[in-house]
Short mmCIF file of C-alpha atoms and ligand atoms in Angstrom, two decimals:
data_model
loop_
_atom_site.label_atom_id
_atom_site.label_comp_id
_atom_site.label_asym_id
_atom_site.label_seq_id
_atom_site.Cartn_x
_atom_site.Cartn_y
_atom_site.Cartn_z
CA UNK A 1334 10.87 22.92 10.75
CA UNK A 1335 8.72 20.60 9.31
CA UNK A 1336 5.09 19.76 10.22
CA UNK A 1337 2.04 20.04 8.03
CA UNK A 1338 0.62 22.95 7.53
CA UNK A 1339 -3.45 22.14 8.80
CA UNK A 1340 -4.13 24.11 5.49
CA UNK A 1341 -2.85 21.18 3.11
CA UNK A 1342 -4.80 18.40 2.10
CA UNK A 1343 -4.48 14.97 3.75
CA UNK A 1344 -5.78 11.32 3.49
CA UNK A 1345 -7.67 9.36 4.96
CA UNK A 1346 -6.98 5.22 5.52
CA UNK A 1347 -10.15 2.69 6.60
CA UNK A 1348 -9.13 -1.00 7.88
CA UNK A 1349 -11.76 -3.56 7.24
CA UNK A 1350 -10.02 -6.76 9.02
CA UNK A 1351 -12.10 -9.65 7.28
CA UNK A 1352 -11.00 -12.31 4.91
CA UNK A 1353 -12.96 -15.17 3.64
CA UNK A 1354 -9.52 -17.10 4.98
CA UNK A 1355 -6.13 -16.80 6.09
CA UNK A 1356 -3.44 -16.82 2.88
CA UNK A 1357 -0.56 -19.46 4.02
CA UNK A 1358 1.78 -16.53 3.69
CA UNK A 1359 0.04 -13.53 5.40
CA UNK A 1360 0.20 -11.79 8.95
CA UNK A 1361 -1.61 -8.89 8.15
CA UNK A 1362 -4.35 -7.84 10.96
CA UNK A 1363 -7.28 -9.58 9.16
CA UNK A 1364 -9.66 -13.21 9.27
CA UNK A 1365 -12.65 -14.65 8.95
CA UNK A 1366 -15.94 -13.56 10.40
CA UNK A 1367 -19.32 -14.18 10.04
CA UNK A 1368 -22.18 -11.36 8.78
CA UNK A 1369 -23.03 -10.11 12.74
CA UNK A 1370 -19.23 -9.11 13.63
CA UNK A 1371 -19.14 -7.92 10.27
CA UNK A 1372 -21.81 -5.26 11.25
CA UNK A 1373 -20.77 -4.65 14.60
CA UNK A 1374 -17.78 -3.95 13.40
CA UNK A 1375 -18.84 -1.41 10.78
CA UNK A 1376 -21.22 0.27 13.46
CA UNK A 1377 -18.22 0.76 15.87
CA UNK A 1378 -16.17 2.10 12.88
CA UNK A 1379 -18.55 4.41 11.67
CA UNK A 1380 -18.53 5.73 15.28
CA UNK A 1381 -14.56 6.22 15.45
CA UNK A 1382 -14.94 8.56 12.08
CA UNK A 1383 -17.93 10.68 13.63
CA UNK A 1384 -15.90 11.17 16.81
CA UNK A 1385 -12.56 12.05 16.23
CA UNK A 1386 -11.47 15.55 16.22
CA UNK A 1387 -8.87 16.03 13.70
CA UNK A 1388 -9.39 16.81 10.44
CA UNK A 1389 -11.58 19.07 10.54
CA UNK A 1390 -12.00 21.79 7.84
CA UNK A 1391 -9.26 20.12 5.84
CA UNK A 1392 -9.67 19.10 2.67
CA UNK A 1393 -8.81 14.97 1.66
CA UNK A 1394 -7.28 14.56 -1.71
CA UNK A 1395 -7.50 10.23 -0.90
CA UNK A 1396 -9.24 7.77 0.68
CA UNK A 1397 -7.69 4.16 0.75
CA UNK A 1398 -10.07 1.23 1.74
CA UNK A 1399 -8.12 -1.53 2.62
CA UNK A 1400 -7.49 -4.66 4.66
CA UNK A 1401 -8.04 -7.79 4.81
CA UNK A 1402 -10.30 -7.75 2.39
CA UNK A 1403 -12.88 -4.98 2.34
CA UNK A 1404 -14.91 -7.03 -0.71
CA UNK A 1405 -16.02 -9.41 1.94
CA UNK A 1406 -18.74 -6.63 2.91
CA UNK A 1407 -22.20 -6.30 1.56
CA UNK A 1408 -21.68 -3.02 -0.80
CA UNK A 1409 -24.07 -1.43 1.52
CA UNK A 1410 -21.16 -1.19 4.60
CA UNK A 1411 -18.98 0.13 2.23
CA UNK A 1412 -21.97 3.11 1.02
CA UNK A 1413 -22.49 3.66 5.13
CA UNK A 1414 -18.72 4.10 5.63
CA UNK A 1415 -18.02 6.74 2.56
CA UNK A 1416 -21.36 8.36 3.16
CA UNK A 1417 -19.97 9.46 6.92
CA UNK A 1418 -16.98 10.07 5.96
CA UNK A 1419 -17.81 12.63 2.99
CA UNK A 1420 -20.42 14.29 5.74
CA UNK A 1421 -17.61 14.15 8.18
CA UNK A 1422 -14.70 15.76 6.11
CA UNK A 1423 -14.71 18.17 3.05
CA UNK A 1424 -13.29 15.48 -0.21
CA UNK A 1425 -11.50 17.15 -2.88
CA UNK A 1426 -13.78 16.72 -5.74
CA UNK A 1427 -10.71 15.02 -7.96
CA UNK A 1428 -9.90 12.68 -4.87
CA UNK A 1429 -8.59 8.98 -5.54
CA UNK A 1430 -10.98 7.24 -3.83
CA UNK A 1431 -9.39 3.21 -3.46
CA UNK A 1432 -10.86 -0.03 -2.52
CA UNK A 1433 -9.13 -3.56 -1.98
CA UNK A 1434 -10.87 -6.20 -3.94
CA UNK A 1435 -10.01 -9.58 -4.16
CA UNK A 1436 -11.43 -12.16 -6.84
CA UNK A 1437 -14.72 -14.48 -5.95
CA UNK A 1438 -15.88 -11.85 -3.10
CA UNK A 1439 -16.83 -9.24 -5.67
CA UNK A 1440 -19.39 -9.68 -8.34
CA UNK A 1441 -20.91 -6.92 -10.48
CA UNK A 1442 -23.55 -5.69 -8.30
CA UNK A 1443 -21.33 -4.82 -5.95
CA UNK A 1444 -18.54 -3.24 -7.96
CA UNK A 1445 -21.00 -1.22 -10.14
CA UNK A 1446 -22.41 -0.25 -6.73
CA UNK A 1447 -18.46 1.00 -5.55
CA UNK A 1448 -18.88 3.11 -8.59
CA UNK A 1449 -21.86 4.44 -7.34
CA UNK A 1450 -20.49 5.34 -3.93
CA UNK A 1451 -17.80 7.75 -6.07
CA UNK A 1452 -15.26 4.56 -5.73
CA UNK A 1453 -12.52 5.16 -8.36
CA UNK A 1454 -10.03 2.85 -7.90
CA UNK A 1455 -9.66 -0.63 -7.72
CA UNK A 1456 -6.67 -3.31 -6.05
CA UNK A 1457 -7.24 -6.34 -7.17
CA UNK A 1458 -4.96 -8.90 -5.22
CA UNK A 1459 -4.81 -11.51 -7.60
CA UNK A 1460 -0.90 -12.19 -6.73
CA UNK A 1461 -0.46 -15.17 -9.41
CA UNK A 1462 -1.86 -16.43 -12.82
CA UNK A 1463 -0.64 -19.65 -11.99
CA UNK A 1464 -3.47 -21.91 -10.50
CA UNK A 1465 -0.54 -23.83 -8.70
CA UNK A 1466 0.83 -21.05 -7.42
CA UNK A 1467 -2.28 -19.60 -6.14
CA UNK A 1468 -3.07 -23.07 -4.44
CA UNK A 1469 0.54 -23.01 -2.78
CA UNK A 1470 -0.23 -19.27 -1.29
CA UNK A 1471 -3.43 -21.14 0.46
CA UNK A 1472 -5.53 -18.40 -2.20
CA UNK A 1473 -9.30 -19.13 -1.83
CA UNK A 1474 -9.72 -17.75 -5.48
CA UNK A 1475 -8.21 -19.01 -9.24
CA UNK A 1476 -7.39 -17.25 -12.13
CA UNK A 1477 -10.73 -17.71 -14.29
CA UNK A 1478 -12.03 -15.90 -10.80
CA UNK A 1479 -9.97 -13.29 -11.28
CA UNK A 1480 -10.42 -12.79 -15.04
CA UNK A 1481 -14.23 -12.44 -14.17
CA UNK A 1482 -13.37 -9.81 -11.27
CA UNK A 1483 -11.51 -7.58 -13.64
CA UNK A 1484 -13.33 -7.49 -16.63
CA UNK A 1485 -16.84 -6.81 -14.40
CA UNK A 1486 -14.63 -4.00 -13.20
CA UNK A 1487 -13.97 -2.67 -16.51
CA UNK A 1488 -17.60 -3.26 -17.19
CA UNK A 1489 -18.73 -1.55 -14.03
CA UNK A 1490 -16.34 1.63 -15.40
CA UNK A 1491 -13.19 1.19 -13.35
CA UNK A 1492 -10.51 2.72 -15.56
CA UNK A 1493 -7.80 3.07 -13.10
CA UNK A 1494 -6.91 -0.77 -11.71
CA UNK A 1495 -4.02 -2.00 -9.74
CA UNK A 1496 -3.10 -6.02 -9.83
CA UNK A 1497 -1.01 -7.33 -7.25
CA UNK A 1498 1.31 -9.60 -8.09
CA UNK A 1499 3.94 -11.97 -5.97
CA UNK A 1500 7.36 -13.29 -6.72
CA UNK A 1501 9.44 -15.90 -5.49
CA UNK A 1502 6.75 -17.77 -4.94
CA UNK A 1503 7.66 -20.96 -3.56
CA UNK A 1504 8.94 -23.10 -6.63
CA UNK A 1505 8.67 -20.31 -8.86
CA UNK A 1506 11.04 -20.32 -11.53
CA UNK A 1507 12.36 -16.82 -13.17
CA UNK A 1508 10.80 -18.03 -16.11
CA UNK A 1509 7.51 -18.65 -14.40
CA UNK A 1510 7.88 -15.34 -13.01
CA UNK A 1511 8.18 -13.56 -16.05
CA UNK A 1512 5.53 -15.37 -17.82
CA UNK A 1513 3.49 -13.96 -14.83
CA UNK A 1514 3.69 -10.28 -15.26
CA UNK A 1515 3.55 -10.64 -19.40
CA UNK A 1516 0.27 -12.70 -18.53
CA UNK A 1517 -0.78 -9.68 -15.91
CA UNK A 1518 0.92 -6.77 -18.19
CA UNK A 1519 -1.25 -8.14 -21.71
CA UNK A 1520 -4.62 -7.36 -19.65
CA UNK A 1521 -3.62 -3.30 -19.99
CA UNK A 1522 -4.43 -2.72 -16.08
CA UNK A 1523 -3.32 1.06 -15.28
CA UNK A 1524 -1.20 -0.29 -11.99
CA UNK A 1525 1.18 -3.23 -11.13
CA UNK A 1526 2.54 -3.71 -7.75
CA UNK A 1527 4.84 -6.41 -7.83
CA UNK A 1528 5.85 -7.49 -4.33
CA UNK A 1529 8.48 -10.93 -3.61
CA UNK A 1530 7.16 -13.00 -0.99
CA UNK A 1531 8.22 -12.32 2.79
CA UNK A 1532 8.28 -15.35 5.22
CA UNK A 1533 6.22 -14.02 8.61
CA UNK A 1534 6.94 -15.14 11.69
CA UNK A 1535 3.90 -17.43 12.72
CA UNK A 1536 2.32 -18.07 9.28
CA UNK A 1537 1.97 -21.41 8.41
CA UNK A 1538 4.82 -20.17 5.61
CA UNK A 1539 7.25 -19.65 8.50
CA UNK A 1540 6.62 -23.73 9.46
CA UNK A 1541 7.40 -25.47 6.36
CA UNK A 1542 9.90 -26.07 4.08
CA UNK A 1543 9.44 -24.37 1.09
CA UNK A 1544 11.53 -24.53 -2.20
CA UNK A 1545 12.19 -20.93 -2.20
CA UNK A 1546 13.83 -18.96 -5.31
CA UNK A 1547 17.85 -18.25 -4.33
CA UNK A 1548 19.16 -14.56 -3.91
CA UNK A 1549 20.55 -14.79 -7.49
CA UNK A 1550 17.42 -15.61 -9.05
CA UNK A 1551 15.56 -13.03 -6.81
CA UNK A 1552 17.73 -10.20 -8.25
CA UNK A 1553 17.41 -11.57 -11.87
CA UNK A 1554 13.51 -11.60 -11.25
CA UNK A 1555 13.68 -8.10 -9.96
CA UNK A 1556 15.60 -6.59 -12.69
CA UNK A 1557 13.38 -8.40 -15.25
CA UNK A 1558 10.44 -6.90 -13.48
CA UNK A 1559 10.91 -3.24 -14.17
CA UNK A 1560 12.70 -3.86 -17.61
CA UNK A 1561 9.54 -6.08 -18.86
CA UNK A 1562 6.80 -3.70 -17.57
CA UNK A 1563 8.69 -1.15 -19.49
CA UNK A 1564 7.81 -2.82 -22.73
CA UNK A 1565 4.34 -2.28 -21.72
CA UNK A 1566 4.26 0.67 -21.07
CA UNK A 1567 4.42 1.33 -17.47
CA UNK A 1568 7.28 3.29 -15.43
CA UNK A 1569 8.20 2.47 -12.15
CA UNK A 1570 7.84 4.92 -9.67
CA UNK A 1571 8.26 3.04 -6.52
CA UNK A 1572 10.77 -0.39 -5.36
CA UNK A 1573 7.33 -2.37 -5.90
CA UNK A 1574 5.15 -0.15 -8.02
CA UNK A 1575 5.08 0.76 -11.81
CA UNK A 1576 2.29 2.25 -13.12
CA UNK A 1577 1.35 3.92 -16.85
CA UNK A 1578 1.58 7.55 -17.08
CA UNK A 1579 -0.09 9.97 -14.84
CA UNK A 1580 -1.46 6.81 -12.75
CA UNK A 1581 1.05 6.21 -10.16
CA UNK A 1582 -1.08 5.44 -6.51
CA UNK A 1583 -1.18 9.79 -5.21
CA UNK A 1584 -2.64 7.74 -1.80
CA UNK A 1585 0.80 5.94 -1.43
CA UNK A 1586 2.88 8.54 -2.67
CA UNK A 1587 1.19 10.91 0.03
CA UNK A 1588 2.70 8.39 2.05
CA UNK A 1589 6.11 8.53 0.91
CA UNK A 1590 5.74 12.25 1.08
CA UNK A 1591 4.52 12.37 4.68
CA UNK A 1592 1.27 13.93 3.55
CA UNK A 1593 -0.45 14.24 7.19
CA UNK A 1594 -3.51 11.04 7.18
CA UNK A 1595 -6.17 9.65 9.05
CA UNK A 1596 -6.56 5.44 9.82
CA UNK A 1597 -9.59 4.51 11.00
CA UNK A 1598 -10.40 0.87 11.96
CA UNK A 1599 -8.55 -1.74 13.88
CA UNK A 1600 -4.52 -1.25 14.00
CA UNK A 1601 -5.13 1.47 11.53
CA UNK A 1602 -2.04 3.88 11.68
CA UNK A 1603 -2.35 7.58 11.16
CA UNK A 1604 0.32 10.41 10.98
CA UNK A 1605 -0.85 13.69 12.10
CA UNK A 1606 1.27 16.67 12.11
CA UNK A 1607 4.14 15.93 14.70
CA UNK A 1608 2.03 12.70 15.75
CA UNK A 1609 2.34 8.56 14.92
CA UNK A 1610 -0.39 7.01 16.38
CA UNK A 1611 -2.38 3.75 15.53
CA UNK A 1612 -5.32 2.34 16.67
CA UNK A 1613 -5.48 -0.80 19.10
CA UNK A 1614 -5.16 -4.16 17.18
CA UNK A 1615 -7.67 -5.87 20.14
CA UNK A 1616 -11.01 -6.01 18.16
CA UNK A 1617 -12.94 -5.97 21.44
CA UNK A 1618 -11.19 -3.06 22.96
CA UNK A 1619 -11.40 -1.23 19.86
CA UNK A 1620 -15.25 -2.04 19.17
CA UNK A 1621 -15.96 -1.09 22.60
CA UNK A 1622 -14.28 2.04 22.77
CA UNK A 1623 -14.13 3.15 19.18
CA UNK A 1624 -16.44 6.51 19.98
CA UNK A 1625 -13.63 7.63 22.00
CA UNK A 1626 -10.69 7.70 20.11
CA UNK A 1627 -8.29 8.75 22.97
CA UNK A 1628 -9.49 4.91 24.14
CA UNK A 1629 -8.40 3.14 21.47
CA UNK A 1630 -5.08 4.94 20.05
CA UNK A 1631 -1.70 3.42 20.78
CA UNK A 1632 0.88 7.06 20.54
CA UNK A 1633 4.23 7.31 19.68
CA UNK A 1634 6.05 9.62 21.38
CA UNK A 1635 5.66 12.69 19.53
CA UNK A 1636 8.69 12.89 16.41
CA UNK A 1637 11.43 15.27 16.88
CA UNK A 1638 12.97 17.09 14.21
CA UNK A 1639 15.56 14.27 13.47
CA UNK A 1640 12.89 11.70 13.49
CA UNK A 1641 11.10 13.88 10.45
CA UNK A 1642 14.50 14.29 9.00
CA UNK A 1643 15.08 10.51 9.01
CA UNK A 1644 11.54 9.73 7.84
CA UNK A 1645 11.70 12.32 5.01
CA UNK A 1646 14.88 10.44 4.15
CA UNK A 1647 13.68 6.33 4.40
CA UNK A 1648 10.39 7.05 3.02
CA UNK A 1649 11.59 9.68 0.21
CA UNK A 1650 13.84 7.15 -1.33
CA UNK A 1651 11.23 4.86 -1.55
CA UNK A 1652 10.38 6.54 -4.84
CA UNK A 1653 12.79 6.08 -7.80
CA UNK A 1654 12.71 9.84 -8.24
CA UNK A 1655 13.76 9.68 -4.75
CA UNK A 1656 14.00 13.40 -2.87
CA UNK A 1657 14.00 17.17 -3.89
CA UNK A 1658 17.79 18.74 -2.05
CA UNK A 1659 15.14 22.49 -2.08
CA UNK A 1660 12.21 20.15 -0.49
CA UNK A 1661 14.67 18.94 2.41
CA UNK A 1662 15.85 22.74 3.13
CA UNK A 1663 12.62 24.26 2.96
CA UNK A 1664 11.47 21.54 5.46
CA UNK A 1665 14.01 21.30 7.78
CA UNK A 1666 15.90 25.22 7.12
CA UNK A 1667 19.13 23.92 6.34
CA UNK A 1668 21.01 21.80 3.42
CA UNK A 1669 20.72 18.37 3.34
CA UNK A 1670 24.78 18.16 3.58
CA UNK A 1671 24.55 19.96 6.49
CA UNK A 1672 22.75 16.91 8.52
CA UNK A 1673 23.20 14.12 6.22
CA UNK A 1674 26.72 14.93 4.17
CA UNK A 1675 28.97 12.26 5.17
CA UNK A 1676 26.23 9.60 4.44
CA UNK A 1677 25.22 10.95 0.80
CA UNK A 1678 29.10 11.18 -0.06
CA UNK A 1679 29.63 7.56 1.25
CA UNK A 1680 26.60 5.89 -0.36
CA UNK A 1681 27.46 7.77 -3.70
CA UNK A 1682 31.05 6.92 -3.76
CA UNK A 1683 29.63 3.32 -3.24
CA UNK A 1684 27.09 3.79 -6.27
CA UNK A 1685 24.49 3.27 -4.16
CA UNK A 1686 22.77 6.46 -4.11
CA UNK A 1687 23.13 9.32 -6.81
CA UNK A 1688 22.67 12.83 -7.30
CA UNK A 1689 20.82 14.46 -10.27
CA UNK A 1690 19.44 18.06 -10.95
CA UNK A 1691 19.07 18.90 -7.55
CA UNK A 1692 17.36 15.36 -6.41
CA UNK A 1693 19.03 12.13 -4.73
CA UNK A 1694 17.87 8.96 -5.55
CA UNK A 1695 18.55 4.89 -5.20
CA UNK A 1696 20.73 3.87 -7.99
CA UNK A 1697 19.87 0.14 -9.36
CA UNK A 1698 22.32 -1.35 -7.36
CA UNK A 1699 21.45 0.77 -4.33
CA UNK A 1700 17.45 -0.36 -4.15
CA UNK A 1701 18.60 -3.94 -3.91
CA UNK A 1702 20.28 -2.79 -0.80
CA UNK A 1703 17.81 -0.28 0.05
CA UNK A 1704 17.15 -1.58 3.38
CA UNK A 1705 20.76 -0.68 4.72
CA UNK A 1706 21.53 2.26 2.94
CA UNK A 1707 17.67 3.75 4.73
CA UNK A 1708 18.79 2.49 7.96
CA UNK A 1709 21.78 5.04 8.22
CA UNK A 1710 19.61 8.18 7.59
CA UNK A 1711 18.28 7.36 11.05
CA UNK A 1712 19.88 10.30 13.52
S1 LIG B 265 -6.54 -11.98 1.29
FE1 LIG B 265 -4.85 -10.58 1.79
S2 LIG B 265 -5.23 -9.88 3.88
FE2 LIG B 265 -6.55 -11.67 3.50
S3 LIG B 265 -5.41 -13.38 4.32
FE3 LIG B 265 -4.93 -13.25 2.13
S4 LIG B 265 -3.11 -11.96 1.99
FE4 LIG B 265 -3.98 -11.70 4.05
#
């Protein structure tokens, strides 16, 4: 039966909810605040990691700053924050330690003081190249900005960088799009995650009209994606990610693995053995209340053994390697065909999954589908 074994290692998430402004696009639990909530903020945060309970004794093979945009903060929040959380839990002295960046809110004092603070990874979010594009997303930064941000990085001694980049764009051509990840590709950053646009519900996005790419172009763009990135050098591991060797994201794939984790912050989600539970997304609430934990977490009801099954499942085959057959028995004590058979044997005589050397993965055909063929693993 699976749940974690309090012996493994697990990871540990931090939300920072600030942005210098809202993108057009983006509904993500994050705005604009001034230098005072910014501290009371870190104060009640720093609180939430000294008081909660689990954890303990376990060692943390990742730590994932992200938001919003945790560059907005004076370098020193960022020190305080690591600083109690290495007193507070035992880091793995190997540990991918992550932190979101975006361009124009980091210059090189404070990204040569990340590296200080044992900060070994960088996201940069710089989603387009194209000035126009960047101006359509409602970006606050442009692409000279972002030049600058990376190569400080480099400068600084970042050698393991992620770029975000966004497709279908609103009047993004496929040509524009490829021109974008050759332009991203040619700077030799370690990480791509190449994401296509989603249109929230309540975004200013979700009120216009926008000129959006059409399903056929989407697919074309997609395809291009993985087969271009190849040519540089990177493989991709994920339905958005490709990295170069031996740098895929271990924070995310911990995720896909259901590696037990920690989220501290506002709305910050944490898996815990048998438990989901995620913070409260009501700043005030969660500011007040932040030294009691119990206070401020929102719990699912604890996951049954088909709930693990399913999430094992929908999160596994995530990854283009997809799932181990041994890693689903030893979990769970029985074959996968046992719980799942009629499912695989439908979804492989459909070509949309396939079956390798013990594992079962997505086939091409099946990630552009991926959404439906996950949904059916649910019990
Ligand atoms: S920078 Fe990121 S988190 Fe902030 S508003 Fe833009 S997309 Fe959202």
């Amino acid at each position: 039966m699976m749940s974690s074994p309090k012996s493994s290692p697990m990871e540990i998430y931090v939300h920072i909810p600030f942005c210098i402004k809202k993108c057009d696009y983006c509904d993500f639990l994050s705005g604009p605040s001034g230098p005072k909530e910014q501290e009371a903020y870190v104060k009640a945060l720093l609180g939430e990691i000294n008081a909660v309970t689990e954890g303990t004794g376990r060692s943390v093979s990742s730590i994932f700053i992200g938001g919003g945009t945790p560059s907005v903060l004076d370098e020193n929040f960022i020190g305080d924050i690591l600083k109690t959380i290495r007193t507070k839990f035992s880091i793995q002295a190997d540990a991918e330690i992550t932190i979101e960046v975006n361009p124009g809110t980091a210059d090189d004092r404070k990204l040569q003081a990340y590296r200080k603070y044992g900060i070994n990874r960088l996201s940069i979010g710089l989603q387009s190249p194209d000035d126009r594009e960047l101006k359509i997303l409602g970006r606050i930064h442009n692409y000279d900005q972002f030049l600058r941000t990376y190569h400080s990085a480099r400068k600084a001694g970042f050698d393991n960088i992620n770029i975000d980049l966004m497709s279908a764009i609103p009047d993004q051509t496929y040509e524009g799009w490829i021109r974008n990840l050759r332009t991203a590709a040619e700077l030799k950053p370690e990480h791509i995650s190449a994401y296509s646009l989603i249109i929230e519900e309540g975004t200013p996005f979700a009120m216009r009209y926008l000129n959006l790419p059409d399903e056929d172009t989407e697919y074309e763009m997609y395809e291009a994606t993985a087969r271009i990135l190849r040519e540089y050098g990177f493989e991709q591991y994920e339905i958005s990610n490709y990295a170069q060797k031996d740098r895929a994201c271990r924070h995310n794939i911990g995720y896909w693995t259901r590696q037990d984790y920690l989220g501290f912050g506002l709305g910050a989600a944490s898996l815990y053995g048998k438990e989901r539970f995620a913070n409260t997304a009501d700043r005030k609430k969660y500011q007040e209340n932040s030294t009691r934990p119990e206070l401020i977490r929102e719990k699912e009801p604890t996951l049954t053994t088909e709930d693990e099954m399913a999430e094992f499942m929908f999160l596994g085959l995530r990854m283009i390697r997809g799932i181990a057959k041994a890693d689903f028995s030893d979990a769970f004590g029985c074959p996968i065909e046992e719980i799942y058979g009629n499912v695989l044997e439908k979804y492989e005589a459909m070509g949309l999954l396939r079956e390798e050397n013990g594992r079962i993965f997505l086939s091409r055909e099946g990630i552009h589908v991926s959404n439906s063929v996950m949904s059916e693993f649910l019990l």
